XYZ file of C-alpha atoms in Angstrom:
447
model
C 96.768 58.483 -10.694
C 98.841 61.643 -10.292
C 100.869 61.897 -6.884
C 100.866 65.756 -7.145
C 97.833 67.980 -8.546
C 99.759 70.205 -11.119
C 97.884 72.972 -9.874
C 97.604 72.034 -6.273
C 100.322 72.468 -3.303
C 102.211 69.233 -2.803
C 105.296 70.379 -1.088
C 104.673 73.884 -2.088
C 103.603 76.879 0.451
C 101.245 78.148 -2.213
C 99.378 76.814 -5.267
C 100.856 77.404 -8.567
C 97.928 79.464 -10.184
C 97.638 80.497 -14.011
C 100.711 79.167 -15.916
C 103.043 81.375 -17.380
C 102.903 82.018 -21.307
C 99.213 81.380 -20.992
C 98.468 82.007 -24.509
C 100.753 79.356 -25.509
C 100.386 77.151 -22.554
C 99.717 73.293 -23.858
C 99.343 74.594 -27.417
C 101.390 72.088 -29.090
C 99.930 68.490 -29.316
C 101.987 65.699 -28.564
C 99.838 62.939 -30.657
C 99.265 60.767 -27.386
C 97.733 58.034 -29.542
C 100.398 58.043 -32.534
C 103.849 56.064 -32.824
C 106.525 56.736 -30.317
C 108.751 58.789 -33.213
C 105.879 61.028 -33.662
C 105.237 61.644 -29.989
C 109.222 62.358 -29.837
C 108.926 64.701 -32.941
C 106.238 66.878 -30.851
C 108.859 67.480 -28.163
C 111.541 68.924 -30.598
C 111.949 72.423 -30.190
C 112.284 73.815 -27.068
C 115.706 72.263 -26.534
C 117.025 74.120 -29.526
C 115.545 77.564 -28.065
C 117.627 76.948 -25.072
C 120.445 75.971 -27.449
C 120.619 79.517 -28.476
C 121.682 81.042 -25.174
C 124.893 78.800 -25.316
C 126.019 80.332 -28.466
C 124.996 83.933 -28.209
C 127.256 86.856 -29.034
C 128.315 87.268 -25.479
C 130.374 83.915 -25.628
C 131.926 84.758 -29.153
C 134.736 86.970 -27.923
C 135.801 84.440 -25.268
C 135.887 81.672 -27.629
C 137.970 83.825 -30.245
C 140.467 84.803 -27.661
C 140.987 81.522 -26.686
C 141.387 80.026 -29.963
C 143.668 82.734 -31.236
C 145.880 82.568 -28.203
C 145.810 78.890 -27.441
C 144.792 77.045 -30.521
C 142.779 73.922 -29.911
C 143.749 73.414 -26.227
C 140.586 75.009 -24.653
C 138.058 72.573 -26.553
C 138.244 70.533 -23.828
C 136.669 73.402 -21.526
C 133.729 73.798 -24.257
C 133.138 70.166 -23.518
C 133.094 70.173 -19.791
C 130.761 73.432 -19.830
C 128.362 71.468 -22.167
C 127.983 68.569 -19.905
C 127.301 70.944 -17.113
C 124.840 72.756 -19.300
C 123.046 69.153 -20.135
C 122.752 68.405 -16.313
C 121.068 71.601 -15.595
C 118.594 71.888 -18.469
C 117.461 68.319 -17.732
C 116.536 69.591 -14.592
C 114.480 72.337 -15.770
C 112.068 69.840 -17.748
C 112.139 67.825 -14.775
C 110.830 70.419 -12.760
C 108.376 71.771 -15.193
C 106.969 68.602 -15.954
C 106.891 66.915 -12.445
C 105.597 69.943 -10.554
C 103.701 71.856 -13.334
C 105.845 75.132 -12.402
C 108.363 76.810 -14.315
C 111.247 77.867 -12.104
C 109.948 81.557 -11.567
C 106.840 80.232 -10.168
C 108.678 77.486 -8.357
C 110.735 80.003 -6.410
C 107.708 82.294 -5.696
C 105.706 79.337 -4.360
C 108.419 77.850 -2.577
C 109.895 81.082 -0.545
C 108.784 83.783 1.221
C 108.073 87.008 -0.310
C 111.417 88.594 1.190
C 113.282 85.903 -0.771
C 111.268 85.435 -3.706
C 111.364 89.218 -4.396
C 114.958 89.726 -4.415
C 115.296 86.592 -6.538
C 112.690 88.036 -9.237
C 114.938 91.473 -9.194
C 118.205 89.243 -9.878
C 116.719 87.453 -12.375
C 115.391 90.571 -14.062
C 118.706 92.227 -13.789
C 120.394 89.093 -15.427
C 117.682 89.188 -18.382
C 118.562 92.790 -18.889
C 122.303 92.101 -18.987
C 121.403 89.122 -21.408
C 119.575 91.235 -23.665
C 122.220 94.459 -23.658
C 124.813 91.593 -25.020
C 122.175 90.560 -27.759
C 121.262 93.760 -28.651
C 124.918 94.825 -29.006
C 125.954 91.474 -30.870
C 122.999 91.964 -33.747
C 124.179 95.732 -33.844
C 127.952 94.384 -34.656
C 126.601 92.072 -37.053
C 124.473 94.568 -39.184
C 127.110 97.061 -38.994
C 129.805 94.216 -40.518
C 127.267 93.064 -43.030
C 125.628 96.443 -44.178
C 127.828 99.130 -42.757
C 124.985 100.448 -40.459
C 126.189 102.504 -37.646
C 126.107 100.845 -34.371
C 123.746 103.130 -32.707
C 121.338 102.824 -35.332
C 121.791 99.060 -35.334
C 120.876 98.971 -31.760
C 117.737 100.699 -32.670
C 116.891 98.453 -35.456
C 116.806 95.401 -32.861
C 113.627 96.740 -31.646
C 111.746 95.513 -34.352
C 112.398 91.799 -33.569
C 109.563 92.264 -31.057
C 107.126 92.280 -33.701
C 108.578 89.276 -35.183
C 107.768 87.521 -32.112
C 104.228 88.676 -32.271
C 103.733 87.976 -35.483
C 105.000 84.551 -34.919
C 103.433 83.637 -31.907
C 100.169 84.549 -33.215
C 100.629 81.878 -35.670
C 101.357 79.399 -33.141
C 104.322 78.449 -30.818
C 105.909 75.737 -33.179
C 106.240 78.786 -35.570
C 108.813 80.719 -33.382
C 110.629 77.371 -33.052
C 110.934 76.738 -36.660
C 112.246 80.506 -37.057
C 114.855 79.648 -34.307
C 115.916 76.306 -35.746
C 116.048 78.062 -39.180
C 118.482 80.526 -38.117
C 120.575 77.724 -36.407
C 120.841 75.842 -39.423
C 122.219 78.928 -41.126
C 124.600 79.535 -38.605
C 125.795 76.059 -38.603
C 126.184 76.379 -42.847
C 128.206 79.512 -42.043
C 130.694 77.740 -39.762
C 130.841 74.385 -41.804
C 132.166 76.569 -45.007
C 134.638 78.873 -42.951
C 136.258 75.687 -41.298
C 136.392 74.032 -44.652
C 138.352 77.409 -46.020
C 140.713 77.296 -42.660
C 141.470 73.776 -43.009
C 142.230 73.085 -39.293
C 144.749 70.290 -38.186
C 142.314 67.582 -37.498
C 144.487 65.519 -35.219
C 145.176 68.414 -33.039
C 141.211 69.388 -33.095
C 140.628 65.788 -31.178
C 143.694 66.020 -28.757
C 142.082 69.557 -27.823
C 139.140 68.044 -26.500
C 141.128 65.670 -24.146
C 141.925 67.124 -20.746
C 145.544 68.800 -20.022
C 147.002 69.869 -16.805
C 148.261 72.957 -18.878
C 144.588 74.438 -18.384
C 145.096 74.807 -14.693
C 148.849 75.640 -14.406
C 148.905 78.249 -17.250
C 147.325 81.429 -15.521
C 146.538 83.017 -19.009
C 144.977 79.571 -19.969
C 143.409 79.323 -16.852
C 141.630 82.770 -17.202
C 140.277 82.244 -20.561
C 139.111 78.590 -19.377
C 137.121 80.279 -16.520
C 135.718 82.895 -18.969
C 134.405 80.122 -21.112
C 132.934 78.129 -18.374
C 131.694 81.081 -16.259
C 129.473 82.666 -19.245
C 128.278 79.480 -20.856
C 125.457 78.827 -18.593
C 123.010 81.857 -19.153
C 120.583 82.042 -16.050
C 117.393 83.188 -18.270
C 117.972 79.496 -19.917
C 116.817 78.101 -16.681
C 113.877 80.230 -16.628
C 113.114 80.071 -20.293
C 113.439 76.073 -20.569
C 110.967 75.367 -17.613
C 108.326 77.623 -19.202
C 108.402 76.580 -22.837
C 108.459 72.748 -22.054
C 104.768 73.204 -21.006
C 103.676 74.391 -24.512
C 103.348 70.609 -24.996
C 100.127 69.331 -24.030
C 101.309 66.035 -22.246
C 99.286 64.217 -20.100
C 98.801 64.437 -16.264
C 99.719 60.638 -15.411
C 102.653 59.684 -14.169
C 103.555 57.741 -16.788
C 102.450 60.174 -19.356
C 104.641 62.662 -17.435
C 107.574 60.272 -17.446
C 107.557 59.772 -21.324
C 107.279 63.688 -21.779
C 110.296 64.065 -19.693
C 112.269 61.501 -21.741
C 111.322 63.119 -24.834
C 112.121 66.654 -23.247
C 115.482 65.618 -22.194
C 116.439 64.051 -25.463
C 115.323 67.131 -27.110
C 117.529 69.545 -25.192
C 120.595 67.073 -24.959
C 120.779 66.551 -28.336
C 120.073 70.381 -29.141
C 122.960 71.320 -26.647
C 125.296 68.841 -28.571
C 124.438 70.959 -31.510
C 125.551 74.149 -29.411
C 128.717 72.419 -28.814
C 129.600 71.940 -32.405
C 128.819 75.818 -32.961
C 131.020 76.927 -29.750
C 133.716 74.408 -30.912
C 133.513 75.844 -34.550
C 134.139 79.331 -33.151
C 137.172 78.107 -31.075
C 138.369 75.988 -33.961
C 138.121 78.776 -36.605
C 140.192 81.175 -34.394
C 142.730 78.468 -33.942
C 143.056 77.646 -37.697
C 142.948 81.045 -39.041
C 144.286 83.150 -36.275
C 146.634 81.155 -34.186
C 148.424 79.366 -36.899
C 148.968 82.208 -39.053
C 150.495 83.874 -35.641
C 147.438 86.242 -34.775
C 147.333 85.102 -31.098
C 145.689 88.429 -29.717
C 142.082 88.465 -31.535
C 139.470 89.230 -29.209
C 137.242 91.842 -30.820
C 134.569 90.579 -33.224
C 135.073 93.687 -35.393
C 138.755 92.691 -35.816
C 138.109 88.662 -36.284
C 135.882 89.730 -39.123
C 138.439 92.056 -40.852
C 141.081 89.267 -40.502
C 139.258 86.496 -41.946
C 139.546 87.702 -45.857
C 143.148 88.012 -45.894
C 144.067 84.951 -43.906
C 141.664 82.326 -45.701
C 141.938 83.908 -49.117
C 138.225 84.508 -49.913
C 135.926 87.313 -49.661
C 133.137 85.325 -48.582
C 134.678 84.029 -45.121
C 134.130 87.692 -43.629
C 130.479 87.613 -44.853
C 129.628 84.262 -43.465
C 130.968 85.238 -40.005
C 128.698 88.480 -39.857
C 125.682 86.302 -41.004
C 126.346 83.988 -38.355
C 126.753 86.485 -35.742
C 123.919 88.354 -36.792
C 121.743 85.351 -36.734
C 123.122 84.357 -33.286
C 121.945 87.865 -31.815
C 118.606 87.886 -33.665
C 117.816 84.390 -32.129
C 119.362 85.212 -28.615
C 117.064 88.283 -28.589
C 114.014 86.193 -29.427
C 114.494 83.912 -26.518
C 115.741 86.554 -23.785
C 112.370 88.606 -24.674
C 110.644 85.248 -24.054
C 112.419 84.658 -20.893
C 111.615 88.285 -19.552
C 107.707 87.365 -19.693
C 108.122 83.870 -17.934
C 109.882 85.666 -14.953
C 107.703 88.889 -14.643
C 104.812 86.323 -14.962
C 106.207 83.666 -12.623
C 107.467 85.722 -9.959
C 104.869 88.297 -9.643
C 101.534 87.203 -11.362
C 101.562 90.212 -13.630
C 99.688 89.511 -16.869
C 100.488 92.372 -19.302
C 99.833 92.029 -22.955
C 102.755 90.294 -24.863
C 103.803 93.410 -26.895
C 103.843 95.529 -23.566
C 106.028 93.039 -21.798
C 108.148 92.662 -24.724
C 108.594 96.288 -25.670
C 109.649 97.093 -21.982
C 112.462 94.608 -21.723
C 113.727 95.420 -25.044
C 113.460 99.272 -24.278
C 115.320 98.620 -21.053
C 118.204 97.004 -22.867
C 118.372 99.387 -25.880
C 118.702 102.659 -23.821
C 121.850 101.596 -21.986
C 123.480 99.989 -25.103
C 122.343 102.944 -27.565
C 123.796 105.228 -24.753
C 127.190 103.659 -24.881
C 127.145 103.113 -28.526
C 126.607 106.778 -29.060
C 128.733 108.317 -26.309
C 131.615 105.846 -26.369
C 131.723 104.148 -29.495
C 133.138 100.782 -30.723
C 135.364 100.362 -27.331
C 132.218 101.197 -25.186
C 130.389 98.358 -26.619
C 133.232 96.233 -25.761
C 133.326 97.211 -22.160
C 129.836 96.960 -21.820
C 129.594 93.418 -22.929
C 132.400 92.642 -20.270
C 130.186 94.053 -17.595
C 127.189 92.185 -18.682
C 128.967 88.828 -18.269
C 130.070 90.114 -14.897
C 126.448 90.626 -13.955
C 125.354 87.353 -15.401
C 128.139 85.718 -13.060
C 126.652 87.363 -10.234
C 123.301 86.206 -10.706
C 123.717 82.640 -12.026
C 124.049 80.840 -8.864
C 120.467 82.470 -7.445
C 118.933 80.396 -10.477
C 120.980 77.158 -9.996
C 120.698 76.318 -6.636
C 117.027 76.690 -6.282
C 116.580 74.488 -9.346
C 118.906 71.764 -7.902
C 117.094 71.882 -4.604
C 113.417 72.014 -6.074
C 114.191 69.009 -8.461
C 115.972 67.034 -5.303
C 112.746 67.373 -2.875
C 110.448 64.467 -3.121
C 107.698 66.450 -1.473
C 107.525 68.948 -4.166
C 108.372 66.641 -7.047
C 106.626 63.523 -6.161
C 107.321 60.148 -8.501
C 109.646 62.866 -10.600
C 111.900 63.484 -7.914
C 115.558 63.559 -9.677
C 117.683 60.519 -8.798
C 120.438 60.708 -6.196
C 123.345 60.344 -8.535
C 121.654 63.234 -10.574
C 121.162 65.627 -7.486
C 124.672 64.969 -6.290
C 126.198 65.674 -10.012
C 123.711 68.847 -10.189
C 124.915 70.002 -6.568
C 128.727 69.423 -8.012
C 127.805 71.535 -11.044
C 126.390 74.204 -9.041
C 129.323 74.599 -6.836
C 131.780 74.622 -9.522
C 130.054 77.209 -11.530
C 129.627 79.460 -8.223
C 133.349 79.203 -7.531
C 134.153 79.933 -11.075
C 131.886 83.039 -11.277
C 133.043 83.993 -7.958
C 136.882 83.736 -9.377
C 135.592 85.650 -12.619
C 134.117 88.713 -10.480
C 137.248 88.775 -8.082
C 139.394 89.162 -11.095
C 137.077 91.840 -12.621
C 137.133 93.605 -9.614
C 140.861 93.299 -8.923
C 141.952 93.823 -12.405
C 143.546 90.225 -12.352
């Protein structure tokens, strides 16, 4: 028997109501009577869609700057930020499966409207900021590969809305397959580039070990804060807690516990894959740029143009451009889905999927197109920085409710987070909040 009716109140102020993404809600069978491996395989997918947000174009510049300036030293920061991400995303799956709510619905059902509405506004602003970064990243990828002007590339990114619609009509597994395929392309591109760069593997391994220099060197600390502060994206928390519910798991406590186990394994493995990609960007920058005296590479276009002369093969910059384009495409797909979850979850507004996605994309494309047309390449670089600051501001408004909800037995019943996990999550939330405040102060004061 269930401890909490997934559609009922439990410890919540109001009932959940209809699920977000209702057209794909519980649409993926989990084969309850099949073998354990087959049931586990049914949960494979959502974690990789979430992992996309941890390797989006907004993170590339920070990793490139860190690797070119300090070599492999900041790999330990990439590892630490990934551990934080694993903790938070496991809580997203726990919230979804334990309460039957995504994070947007949970905020709506737990707080009065004067709290929930501002939280919705913050979430929408964060998704718009995320989408702007992805749109610009995709446009830069198109420019690097095909010479398409940035302003035209920004407009072309609107077409991925129709890709999502086509795939979703075929089934949610098709969207996941699309995402995983592009992730595979990204992995192959970086594997070849790193092989060509031939990094010092002893130094790579030492780079994952903590060092006091990260704290004592102000420049290194700033880049470390950038990597940590911009890694966990607010929209990922809403996204994961929504798409986990595309699985048709049972309603009993044992079935939910099994679903939580499989969903956590999925997200953990996927985020380890994301760490490999993020570390690859940093390793490539260290091996190709830092080792050759290029210690100030921060622009994506500059990195692209330098790879061929430094590595000696024309294919290197092409692979870089392909990986960037795939990252941009992947990230725009997941950000658009997150936008739908946020609007439906907070406001119970049911728009046709194509309408919601066109609205989300239009809001992102307008400022991105304006900046690229008016200010050119330099303007897009500054806009990318601004989007990261906006995300930094919003993040804690998603992280703290998530941690508090999953720590509440009244809301979660038998699937309440263990006390040790809640304690770790609170530490992660406080650290992320502190780092993002530091980043914001640096931005305001010009530090």
